[in-house]
Amino acid sequence: MILYLSQLSVSLIGEELYIAAIFVLIFLLLSTFMRTKFSIWGASTISLLVFGLNHYAVYDGNLYQCIFVIGLAHAPSLYAWLKTQNLLIPMLAHILYDLILLFIILLFGI
């Protein structure tokens, strides 16, 4: 169980880094010809969509789940990072969220 939790933590941290990397690349590209506010919105939308679509095979091509449940559901994490300028905040929130879900599943056998 300890090994699983450590692997899960590394995976979740990797997801947050992936979203942040896509965001920064898209933001830099968009900011060359858009105002900052629009560049942030565009980079946020694109990075979350790309992240969600990367789960396409995992969720058997269910676009709704990929885009809305996985991709756009990470908007609060992205917002927390942008607001605090600290990537550790969404990383810890993501780990805590998944641990809570895991313990609920283990506790209730869902």
Tab-separated table of C-alpha atoms in Angstrom:
chain	number	residue	atom	x	y	z
A	1	MET	CA	0.000	0.000	0.000
A	2	ILE	CA	2.852	2.423	0.848
A	3	LEU	CA	4.497	1.688	-2.507
A	4	TYR	CA	1.186	2.288	-4.298
A	5	LEU	CA	0.659	5.609	-2.529
A	6	SER	CA	4.170	6.801	-3.353
A	7	GLN	CA	3.722	5.829	-7.009
A	8	LEU	CA	0.341	7.564	-7.050
A	9	SER	CA	1.870	10.733	-5.598
A	10	VAL	CA	4.604	10.795	-8.248
A	11	SER	CA	2.002	10.261	-10.971
A	12	LEU	CA	-0.230	13.073	-9.687
A	13	ILE	CA	2.709	15.455	-9.388
A	14	GLY	CA	3.633	14.552	-12.956
A	15	GLU	CA	0.119	15.407	-14.123
A	16	GLU	CA	0.311	18.857	-12.551
A	17	LEU	CA	3.739	19.454	-14.090
A	18	TYR	CA	2.411	18.344	-17.474
A	19	ILE	CA	-0.507	20.779	-17.331
A	20	ALA	CA	1.801	23.592	-16.197
A	21	ALA	CA	4.306	22.897	-18.989
A	22	ILE	CA	1.595	22.962	-21.656
A	23	PHE	CA	0.141	26.121	-20.134
A	24	VAL	CA	3.499	27.939	-20.164
A	25	LEU	CA	4.256	26.946	-23.768
A	26	ILE	CA	0.819	27.979	-25.035
A	27	PHE	CA	0.854	31.170	-22.957
A	28	LEU	CA	4.225	32.202	-24.403
A	29	LEU	CA	2.949	31.548	-27.907
A	30	LEU	CA	-0.359	33.371	-27.438
A	31	SER	CA	1.158	36.314	-25.577
A	32	THR	CA	3.128	37.257	-28.673
A	33	PHE	CA	-0.080	38.426	-30.350
A	34	MET	CA	-2.730	38.667	-27.605
A	35	ARG	CA	-3.181	40.634	-24.415
A	36	THR	CA	-2.167	38.860	-21.200
A	37	LYS	CA	-5.736	38.235	-20.017
A	38	PHE	CA	-6.696	36.493	-23.272
A	39	SER	CA	-3.410	34.587	-23.343
A	40	ILE	CA	-4.137	33.224	-19.864
A	41	TRP	CA	-7.665	32.172	-20.836
A	42	GLY	CA	-6.483	30.595	-24.075
A	43	ALA	CA	-3.548	28.791	-22.492
A	44	SER	CA	-5.770	27.548	-19.669
A	45	THR	CA	-8.404	26.188	-22.019
A	46	ILE	CA	-5.945	24.561	-24.394
A	47	SER	CA	-3.774	23.023	-21.668
A	48	LEU	CA	-6.806	21.528	-19.885
A	49	LEU	CA	-8.235	20.174	-23.139
A	50	VAL	CA	-4.910	18.623	-24.137
A	51	PHE	CA	-4.572	17.084	-20.677
A	52	GLY	CA	-8.082	15.663	-20.832
A	53	LEU	CA	-7.655	14.309	-24.363
A	54	ASN	CA	-4.490	12.512	-23.264
A	55	HIS	CA	-6.815	10.229	-21.298
A	56	TYR	CA	-8.763	9.258	-24.437
A	57	ALA	CA	-7.503	5.657	-24.564
A	58	VAL	CA	-7.852	5.166	-20.810
A	59	TYR	CA	-11.544	6.070	-20.920
A	60	ASP	CA	-12.326	4.101	-24.100
A	61	GLY	CA	-12.830	7.153	-26.261
A	62	ASN	CA	-15.421	8.776	-24.014
A	63	LEU	CA	-14.865	12.401	-25.039
A	64	TYR	CA	-17.252	13.783	-22.437
A	65	GLN	CA	-15.303	12.133	-19.626
A	66	CYS	CA	-11.944	13.133	-21.113
A	67	ILE	CA	-12.817	16.771	-21.690
A	68	PHE	CA	-15.153	17.612	-18.818
A	69	VAL	CA	-14.513	15.096	-16.037
A	70	ILE	CA	-10.734	14.917	-16.447
A	71	GLY	CA	-9.624	18.007	-18.392
A	72	LEU	CA	-11.808	20.904	-17.344
A	73	ALA	CA	-12.181	19.497	-13.824
A	74	HIS	CA	-8.545	20.488	-13.308
A	75	ALA	CA	-9.465	24.178	-13.724
A	76	PRO	CA	-9.461	24.806	-9.939
A	77	SER	CA	-5.953	23.344	-9.696
A	78	LEU	CA	-4.739	25.501	-12.551
A	79	TYR	CA	-6.409	28.539	-10.996
A	80	ALA	CA	-4.757	27.795	-7.628
A	81	TRP	CA	-1.359	27.632	-9.309
A	82	LEU	CA	-1.887	30.878	-11.219
A	83	LYS	CA	-3.286	32.692	-8.183
A	84	THR	CA	-0.621	31.551	-5.707
A	85	GLN	CA	2.235	31.242	-8.223
A	86	ASN	CA	3.145	28.067	-6.353
A	87	LEU	CA	2.825	24.743	-8.155
A	88	LEU	CA	3.080	22.889	-4.858
A	89	ILE	CA	-0.467	23.970	-3.938
A	90	PRO	CA	-2.271	22.118	-6.778
A	91	MET	CA	0.107	19.160	-6.398
A	92	LEU	CA	-0.783	18.734	-2.730
A	93	ALA	CA	-4.483	19.354	-3.406
A	94	HIS	CA	-4.469	16.704	-6.151
A	95	ILE	CA	-2.743	14.164	-3.895
A	96	LEU	CA	-5.114	14.932	-0.998
A	97	TYR	CA	-8.194	14.714	-3.241
A	98	ASP	CA	-7.186	11.335	-4.663
A	99	LEU	CA	-6.268	9.983	-1.216
A	100	ILE	CA	-9.672	10.972	0.129
A	101	LEU	CA	-11.362	9.189	-2.774
A	102	LEU	CA	-9.149	6.128	-2.278
A	103	PHE	CA	-9.983	5.911	1.423
A	104	ILE	CA	-13.710	6.342	0.741
A	105	ILE	CA	-13.519	3.496	-1.768
A	106	LEU	CA	-11.598	1.304	0.684
A	107	LEU	CA	-13.863	2.208	3.591
A	108	PHE	CA	-17.179	1.654	1.825
A	109	GLY	CA	-16.083	-0.912	-0.750
A	110	ILE	CA	-17.455	1.146	-3.621
